[in-house]
């Protein structure tokens, strides 16, 4: 890149049990481009830790929660853009993706580029749409049921469903339940947090694997990186993991991306059963929080996404490396009260001023 | 062994394993890792080249200067442990 590119990144929340991907995306870009990239952290809460980390963010801004709607979000982004022009926006949270996809043409019109899926692509990879997608892509997928009432959990055996099964929210959250009582409790908890429907999914015994990559929008999977979690947080997120390499998983993800013509980053979550078959659990429409592993294996995917968003030609990555291990840690950063106050009251920080 | 074949995991699975001199073993497909002792490491290295257990026992006898029955017992025990590790 011949000039400094300004990239705005969301998902700067970083609670250890379930961190957002934004900070890891910023870290990847900083390591790839150094001072040739200006990074703007966008957060929904003044306690999002990434907003205070000046080694990764040059500036930080608070934005409106998605529930306030697209017009409020566009207005806020436009204001930030006027004061601090943004070249590329990388949204990193599932819940904001529908709004960002809706706004992409209008963001483009004011000069903010994105590299996102279409609304149709986003819908076709939604959790409750996966069986149809998997049939097209010839990928195994456990049966799903969209529920608006927990009665199903008491009568499910009549329909051939047995415990354990998985109760999931449309956007986040998944709990393995072993009886109707546990399932009902999980149903209400998920419904209260993420709304209806709540999804019931057949349980697949096996080991979980994750793959992240970028879809080029023309059916091609770019830069896939695979990982097995080696230690989990209380929310089931990776606290440690190791890169893996399996052509079968790569091929399955390639078929899914081709079936969707996926454009943008994604994370494919699968279970590998005792026979080595992969079963699709979810497709997340953004980079995962463990995306820094992509830099670790020589496939900096946020940098690839940035080049695609800028319309630059992209180069082939070297072969991915199995056996690159990562482990997370939590640490404190000291923040002057005046900085916290400024973010709270003005909704913005600029570490270069 | 009375003519019974020793059942090891499939050779395709064993040949993909990364073996370190320290005894650390890593499976690049599954991301799983485990450790083996010196004789286990020797058996794994042999298994990556041959499926003939008589060759393996003979090589172990020579390498560790043990009797046929001791080498045979080690191979049998290790085969059981390997099958368990790759279940």
Coordinates of C-alpha atoms in Angstrom, one line a residue:
Chain A
X1 CA 0.0 0.0 0.0
X2 CA 1.5 3.3 -1.1
X3 CA -0.4 5.5 1.4
X4 CA -1.7 5.1 4.9
X5 CA -5.0 3.3 4.8
X6 CA -7.5 3.9 7.5
X7 CA -9.4 0.8 8.6
X8 CA -12.3 0.8 11.1
X9 CA -12.8 -2.5 13.0
X10 CA -15.7 -3.4 15.3
X11 CA -15.8 -6.2 17.9
X12 CA -13.3 -4.6 20.4
X13 CA -14.9 -6.3 23.3
X14 CA -12.5 -8.8 24.9
X15 CA -14.1 -10.6 27.9
X16 CA -11.8 -13.6 28.4
X17 CA -14.7 -16.1 28.3
X18 CA -15.9 -14.9 24.9
X19 CA -13.7 -12.2 23.3
X20 CA -14.7 -10.4 20.1
X21 CA -12.5 -10.8 17.1
X22 CA -11.8 -7.1 16.6
X23 CA -8.6 -6.8 18.6
X24 CA -7.1 -9.8 16.9
X25 CA -8.0 -8.4 13.5
X26 CA -6.3 -5.1 14.4
X27 CA -3.3 -7.0 15.6
X28 CA -3.0 -8.9 12.3
X29 CA -3.2 -5.7 10.3
X30 CA -0.7 -3.9 12.6
X31 CA 1.8 -6.7 12.2
X32 CA 1.4 -6.8 8.4
X33 CA 1.4 -3.0 7.7
X34 CA 2.9 -1.3 10.8
X35 CA 2.3 2.5 10.5
X36 CA 1.0 2.1 7.0
X37 CA -2.4 1.4 8.4
X38 CA -4.3 3.7 10.7
X39 CA -6.7 1.6 12.8
X40 CA -9.9 2.9 14.2
X41 CA -11.5 0.7 16.9
X42 CA -15.3 0.8 17.0
X43 CA -17.0 -0.3 20.2
X44 CA -20.5 -0.5 21.7
X45 CA -19.4 0.0 25.3
X46 CA -16.8 2.2 27.0
X47 CA -15.6 -0.9 28.8
X48 CA -14.6 -2.6 25.5
X49 CA -10.8 -3.2 26.2
X50 CA -9.6 -2.9 22.6
X51 CA -10.7 0.8 22.5
X52 CA -7.9 1.6 25.0
X53 CA -5.0 -0.3 23.4
X54 CA -3.0 2.3 21.5
X55 CA -0.6 -0.3 20.2
X56 CA -3.4 -1.6 18.0
X57 CA -5.8 1.3 17.7
X58 CA -4.8 4.8 16.6
X59 CA -8.3 6.1 17.5
X60 CA -11.5 4.7 19.1
X61 CA -15.1 5.6 18.8
X62 CA -18.3 4.4 20.4
X63 CA -21.1 3.4 18.0
X64 CA -24.8 2.7 18.5
X65 CA -26.0 -0.8 19.3
X66 CA -27.5 -2.6 16.3
X67 CA -31.0 -2.6 18.0
X68 CA -31.1 1.2 17.3
X69 CA -31.3 0.4 13.6
X70 CA -29.4 1.1 10.4
X71 CA -30.1 4.8 10.1
X72 CA -28.7 5.5 13.6
X73 CA -25.6 3.4 12.8
X74 CA -25.1 5.1 9.4
X75 CA -25.4 8.5 11.0
X76 CA -22.8 7.7 13.6
X77 CA -20.4 6.1 11.0
X78 CA -20.9 9.1 8.8
X79 CA -20.0 11.5 11.6
X80 CA -16.9 9.5 12.4
X81 CA -16.0 9.4 8.7
X82 CA -16.3 13.1 8.4
X83 CA -13.9 13.7 11.3
X84 CA -11.6 10.7 10.6
X85 CA -12.0 9.4 7.0
X86 CA -12.3 5.6 6.8
X87 CA -11.1 3.7 3.8
X88 CA -12.3 0.2 4.8
X89 CA -14.7 -1.0 7.5
X90 CA -14.3 -4.6 8.8
X91 CA -17.3 -5.6 11.0
X92 CA -16.5 -8.5 13.3
X93 CA -19.7 -9.3 15.2
X94 CA -22.5 -11.6 14.0
X95 CA -25.3 -9.4 15.4
X96 CA -24.2 -6.3 13.4
X97 CA -23.7 -8.1 10.1
X98 CA -27.3 -7.8 8.8
X99 CA -27.2 -4.0 9.3
X100 CA -23.7 -3.6 7.8
X101 CA -24.7 -5.7 4.8
X102 CA -27.8 -3.5 4.4
X103 CA -25.7 -0.3 4.7
X104 CA -22.8 -1.4 2.5
X105 CA -23.9 0.4 -0.7
X106 CA -24.5 3.6 1.2
X107 CA -21.2 3.3 3.0
X108 CA -19.6 2.8 -0.3
X109 CA -21.3 5.9 -1.6
X110 CA -19.6 8.0 1.1
X111 CA -16.2 6.4 0.5
X112 CA -16.2 3.6 3.1
X113 CA -15.4 0.2 1.4
X114 CA -16.3 -3.2 2.8
X115 CA -15.9 -6.7 1.6
X116 CA -19.1 -8.4 2.8
X117 CA -21.5 -11.1 1.7
X118 CA -24.9 -10.2 0.2
X119 CA -28.0 -10.3 2.3
X120 CA -29.0 -13.5 0.5
X121 CA -25.7 -15.1 1.2
X122 CA -26.0 -14.1 4.8
X123 CA -29.4 -15.7 5.1
X124 CA -28.4 -18.9 3.4
X125 CA -25.8 -19.6 6.0
X126 CA -28.0 -18.8 8.9
X127 CA -28.1 -21.6 11.4
X128 CA -31.7 -22.5 10.6
X129 CA -30.9 -22.7 6.9
X130 CA -27.8 -25.0 7.2
X131 CA -29.5 -28.3 6.3
X132 CA -30.5 -27.0 2.8
X133 CA -27.1 -25.5 2.2
X134 CA -25.4 -28.7 3.3
X135 CA -27.5 -30.8 0.9
X136 CA -26.3 -28.6 -2.0
X137 CA -22.7 -28.6 -0.9
X138 CA -22.7 -32.4 0.0
X139 CA -21.6 -31.8 3.6
X140 CA -23.0 -33.6 6.6
X141 CA -25.2 -31.5 8.9
X142 CA -27.0 -32.5 12.1
X143 CA -30.8 -32.1 11.9
X144 CA -32.1 -28.7 13.2
X145 CA -35.5 -27.7 14.5
X146 CA -36.5 -24.0 15.0
X147 CA -38.6 -23.7 18.1
X148 CA -40.9 -21.0 19.5
X149 CA -42.0 -23.0 22.5
X150 CA -40.2 -25.5 24.8
X151 CA -42.9 -28.1 24.6
X152 CA -40.9 -29.9 22.0
X153 CA -38.4 -31.0 24.6
X154 CA -41.0 -33.1 26.4
X155 CA -42.4 -34.7 23.3
X156 CA -39.3 -34.9 21.1
X157 CA -38.8 -38.6 21.6
X158 CA -42.0 -39.2 19.7
X159 CA -40.3 -37.6 16.7
X160 CA -37.1 -39.7 17.0
X161 CA -35.1 -37.0 18.9
X162 CA -33.1 -38.2 21.8
X163 CA -30.9 -36.6 24.5
X164 CA -28.3 -35.2 24.5
X165 CA -29.1 -32.5 22.0
X166 CA -27.9 -28.9 21.6
X167 CA -30.0 -25.8 22.3
X168 CA -28.8 -22.7 20.4
X169 CA -29.6 -19.1 19.8
X170 CA -29.9 -17.7 16.3
X171 CA -26.8 -15.6 16.7
X172 CA -24.9 -16.9 19.7
X173 CA -24.9 -19.4 22.5
X174 CA -25.1 -23.2 22.4
X175 CA -25.7 -25.6 25.3
X176 CA -25.6 -29.3 25.3
X177 CA -28.6 -30.6 27.3
X178 CA -29.3 -34.0 28.7
X179 CA -33.0 -33.9 29.6
X180 CA -36.2 -32.0 29.0
X181 CA -35.7 -29.9 32.2
X182 CA -32.2 -28.7 31.2
X183 CA -33.4 -28.1 27.7
X184 CA -36.4 -25.9 28.8
X185 CA -34.1 -23.9 31.1
X186 CA -31.6 -23.4 28.2
X187 CA -34.5 -22.5 25.9
X188 CA -35.7 -19.6 28.1
X189 CA -32.2 -18.4 28.7
X190 CA -31.3 -18.3 25.0
X191 CA -34.7 -16.8 24.1
X192 CA -34.3 -14.0 26.7
X193 CA -30.8 -13.1 25.3
X194 CA -31.1 -13.7 21.6
X195 CA -34.9 -13.9 20.9
X196 CA -36.9 -16.5 19.0
X197 CA -36.7 -18.9 17.4
X198 CA -34.5 -21.1 19.6
X199 CA -32.8 -23.9 17.7
X200 CA -32.6 -27.5 18.7
X201 CA -29.8 -29.5 17.0
X202 CA -29.1 -33.2 17.1
X203 CA -25.9 -33.9 19.0
X204 CA -22.9 -35.2 17.1
X205 CA -20.3 -37.0 19.2
X206 CA -16.8 -36.1 18.2
X207 CA -14.2 -33.4 18.3
X208 CA -14.7 -29.8 17.3
X209 CA -12.7 -28.2 14.5
X210 CA -12.8 -24.7 13.2
X211 CA -11.7 -23.3 9.8
X212 CA -11.4 -19.6 8.9
X213 CA -10.9 -18.2 5.4
X214 CA -12.1 -15.5 3.0
X215 CA -14.6 -16.1 0.2
X216 CA -13.8 -14.1 -2.9
X217 CA -17.4 -13.7 -3.9
X218 CA -17.0 -15.8 -7.0
X219 CA -17.1 -19.2 -5.3
X220 CA -13.4 -19.5 -4.3
X221 CA -12.2 -20.2 -0.8
X222 CA -9.0 -18.2 0.0
X223 CA -6.3 -18.8 2.6
X224 CA -8.1 -21.4 4.8
X225 CA -6.6 -22.0 8.3
X226 CA -7.8 -24.9 10.4
X227 CA -7.6 -25.2 14.2
X228 CA -8.5 -27.6 17.0
X229 CA -9.3 -26.1 20.4
X230 CA -7.0 -27.5 23.1
X231 CA -8.4 -25.6 26.1
X232 CA -11.8 -24.0 26.5
X233 CA -13.3 -21.0 28.3
X234 CA -16.6 -21.4 30.3
X235 CA -18.4 -20.3 27.0
X236 CA -16.6 -23.0 25.0
X237 CA -14.3 -20.5 23.3
X238 CA -10.7 -21.4 22.5
X239 CA -8.2 -20.5 25.3
X240 CA -5.6 -22.6 23.6
X241 CA -5.5 -24.2 20.2
X242 CA -3.4 -25.8 17.5
X243 CA -3.4 -25.4 13.7
X244 CA -4.3 -28.6 11.8
X245 CA -4.3 -29.5 8.2
X246 CA -6.9 -31.8 6.6
X247 CA -7.7 -31.8 2.9
X248 CA -11.1 -33.2 3.6
X249 CA -12.1 -30.3 5.8
X250 CA -10.6 -27.8 3.3
X251 CA -12.6 -29.5 0.5
X252 CA -15.9 -29.4 2.5
X253 CA -15.4 -25.7 3.3
X254 CA -14.6 -25.1 -0.3
X255 CA -17.9 -26.7 -1.4
X256 CA -19.8 -24.5 1.1
X257 CA -18.1 -21.3 -0.1
X258 CA -18.8 -22.3 -3.7
X259 CA -22.4 -23.1 -3.0
X260 CA -22.9 -19.7 -1.4
X261 CA -20.5 -17.7 -3.6
X262 CA -19.5 -16.4 -0.3
X263 CA -17.9 -12.9 -0.2
X264 CA -16.0 -11.9 2.9
X265 CA -14.5 -13.6 6.0
X266 CA -16.1 -16.6 7.5
X267 CA -15.6 -19.3 10.2
X268 CA -16.7 -22.8 9.6
X269 CA -17.4 -24.9 12.8
X270 CA -17.6 -28.6 12.4
X271 CA -17.6 -31.8 14.5
X272 CA -15.4 -34.7 13.4
X273 CA -16.9 -38.0 14.2
X274 CA -15.1 -41.3 15.0
X275 CA -15.1 -42.2 11.3
X276 CA -13.3 -38.9 10.4
X277 CA -16.5 -37.4 8.8
X278 CA -17.1 -33.7 9.3
X279 CA -20.6 -32.4 10.3
X280 CA -21.2 -28.7 9.9
X281 CA -22.4 -27.0 13.1
X282 CA -22.2 -23.3 12.1
X283 CA -20.9 -20.8 9.6
X284 CA -20.1 -17.5 11.2
X285 CA -20.0 -14.6 8.8
X286 CA -16.9 -12.9 10.2
X287 CA -13.4 -13.7 11.4
X288 CA -13.1 -15.7 14.7
X289 CA -11.5 -14.3 17.8
X290 CA -8.6 -16.7 17.2
X291 CA -7.8 -15.1 13.8
X292 CA -4.3 -14.1 15.0
X293 CA -3.4 -17.8 14.4
X294 CA -3.7 -17.0 10.7
X295 CA -0.7 -14.6 11.1
X296 CA 1.0 -17.4 13.1
X297 CA 0.8 -19.8 10.2
X298 CA 1.8 -17.3 7.5
X299 CA -1.7 -16.6 6.2
X300 CA -2.6 -13.2 7.5
X301 CA -6.3 -13.3 6.6
X302 CA -7.3 -9.8 7.8
X303 CA -4.5 -8.4 5.5
X304 CA -5.9 -10.5 2.6
X305 CA -9.4 -9.1 3.3
X306 CA -8.1 -5.5 3.3
X307 CA -6.4 -6.1 -0.1
X308 CA -9.6 -7.5 -1.5
X309 CA -11.6 -4.6 -0.1
X310 CA -9.2 -2.1 -1.7
X311 CA -9.5 -4.0 -5.1
X312 CA -5.8 -5.0 -5.0
X313 CA -4.7 -8.2 -6.6
X314 CA -4.1 -11.0 -4.1
X315 CA -1.2 -13.4 -4.0
X316 CA -1.3 -17.1 -3.2
X317 CA -0.5 -18.0 0.4
X318 CA 2.2 -20.5 1.2
X319 CA 0.9 -23.9 2.4
X320 CA -0.6 -23.7 5.8
X321 CA 1.4 -25.2 8.7
X322 CA 0.0 -27.8 11.1
X323 CA 1.2 -27.7 14.7
X324 CA 1.3 -24.0 15.3
X325 CA 0.1 -23.7 18.9
X326 CA -1.5 -20.7 20.6
X327 CA -2.5 -20.0 24.2
X328 CA -4.3 -16.9 25.4
X329 CA -3.8 -14.9 28.5
X330 CA -5.6 -12.0 30.2
X331 CA -3.8 -8.8 31.3
X332 CA -4.7 -5.4 32.6
X333 CA -4.1 -2.2 30.8
X334 CA -3.9 1.0 32.9
X335 CA -6.2 3.8 31.7
X336 CA -6.1 7.4 33.0
X337 CA -9.4 8.4 34.4
X338 CA -9.4 11.3 31.9
X339 CA -9.2 8.9 29.0
X340 CA -12.1 6.8 30.3
X341 CA -14.1 10.0 30.9
X342 CA -13.4 11.2 27.3
X343 CA -14.6 8.0 25.8
X344 CA -17.7 8.0 28.0
X345 CA -18.6 11.6 27.4
X346 CA -17.4 12.4 23.9
X347 CA -17.6 8.8 22.5
X348 CA -14.1 9.1 21.0
X349 CA -10.4 8.8 21.6
X350 CA -7.4 9.7 19.4
X351 CA -4.1 8.4 20.7
X352 CA -2.1 10.4 18.1
X353 CA -3.4 13.8 19.3
Chain B
X1 CA 1.7 -64.5 18.8
X2 CA 0.6 -67.9 17.5
X3 CA 0.1 -66.7 14.0
X4 CA -2.3 -63.9 15.0
X5 CA -1.7 -60.6 13.3
X6 CA -1.2 -57.6 15.5
X7 CA -3.9 -55.0 14.8
X8 CA -2.4 -51.5 14.5
X9 CA -4.3 -48.3 13.4
X10 CA -4.3 -47.9 9.6
X11 CA -0.8 -47.1 8.2
X12 CA -2.0 -44.0 6.4
X13 CA -2.9 -42.6 9.8
X14 CA 0.4 -43.6 11.3
X15 CA 2.5 -42.2 8.4
X16 CA 1.0 -38.8 8.8
X17 CA 2.2 -38.5 12.4
X18 CA 5.0 -36.1 13.2
X19 CA 7.5 -37.8 15.5
X20 CA 10.0 -35.9 17.6
X21 CA 13.2 -37.4 19.1
X22 CA 11.8 -36.3 22.5
X23 CA 8.9 -38.8 22.2
X24 CA 6.4 -36.0 21.4
X25 CA 3.9 -37.2 18.7
X26 CA 1.6 -34.8 16.8
X27 CA -1.2 -35.7 14.4
X28 CA -1.5 -32.8 11.9
X29 CA -5.0 -33.8 10.9
X30 CA -6.6 -34.0 14.3
X31 CA -4.3 -31.7 16.2
X32 CA -4.0 -34.3 18.9
X33 CA -0.7 -35.0 20.5
X34 CA 0.7 -37.6 22.9
X35 CA 4.0 -38.8 24.3
X36 CA 5.7 -42.2 23.9
X37 CA 8.8 -43.7 25.5
X38 CA 11.9 -44.8 23.6
X39 CA 10.7 -48.2 22.6
X40 CA 7.3 -46.7 21.6
X41 CA 9.0 -44.2 19.4
X42 CA 11.1 -46.9 17.7
X43 CA 7.9 -49.0 17.1
X44 CA 6.1 -45.9 15.6
X45 CA 9.1 -45.2 13.3
X46 CA 9.1 -48.8 12.1
X47 CA 5.4 -48.7 11.6
X48 CA 5.7 -45.7 9.3
X49 CA 7.9 -47.9 7.0
X50 CA 6.4 -51.4 7.4
X51 CA 3.3 -53.2 8.5
X52 CA 5.2 -56.5 9.0
X53 CA 5.2 -57.1 12.8
X54 CA 7.8 -59.8 12.5
X55 CA 10.2 -57.2 11.0
X56 CA 9.3 -54.8 13.8
X57 CA 9.9 -57.4 16.6
X58 CA 13.2 -58.4 15.0
X59 CA 14.4 -54.8 14.8
X60 CA 13.4 -54.1 18.4
X61 CA 15.2 -57.2 19.6
X62 CA 18.4 -56.0 17.9
X63 CA 18.0 -52.3 19.0
X64 CA 17.2 -52.9 22.6
X65 CA 19.0 -56.3 23.1
X66 CA 15.9 -58.0 24.4
X67 CA 14.5 -61.5 23.9
X68 CA 11.9 -62.2 21.3
X69 CA 9.1 -62.6 23.9
X70 CA 9.9 -59.3 25.6
X71 CA 9.9 -57.5 22.2
X72 CA 6.7 -59.2 21.2
X73 CA 5.0 -58.2 24.5
X74 CA 6.1 -54.6 24.0
X75 CA 4.7 -54.6 20.5
X76 CA 1.4 -56.1 21.6
X77 CA 1.0 -53.6 24.5
X78 CA 1.9 -50.7 22.3
X79 CA -0.6 -51.8 19.6
X80 CA -3.3 -51.8 22.2
X81 CA -2.3 -48.3 23.4
X82 CA -2.2 -47.0 19.8
X83 CA -5.7 -48.4 19.0
X84 CA -7.0 -46.7 22.1
X85 CA -5.3 -43.4 21.2
X86 CA -6.9 -43.4 17.7
X87 CA -10.4 -44.6 18.6

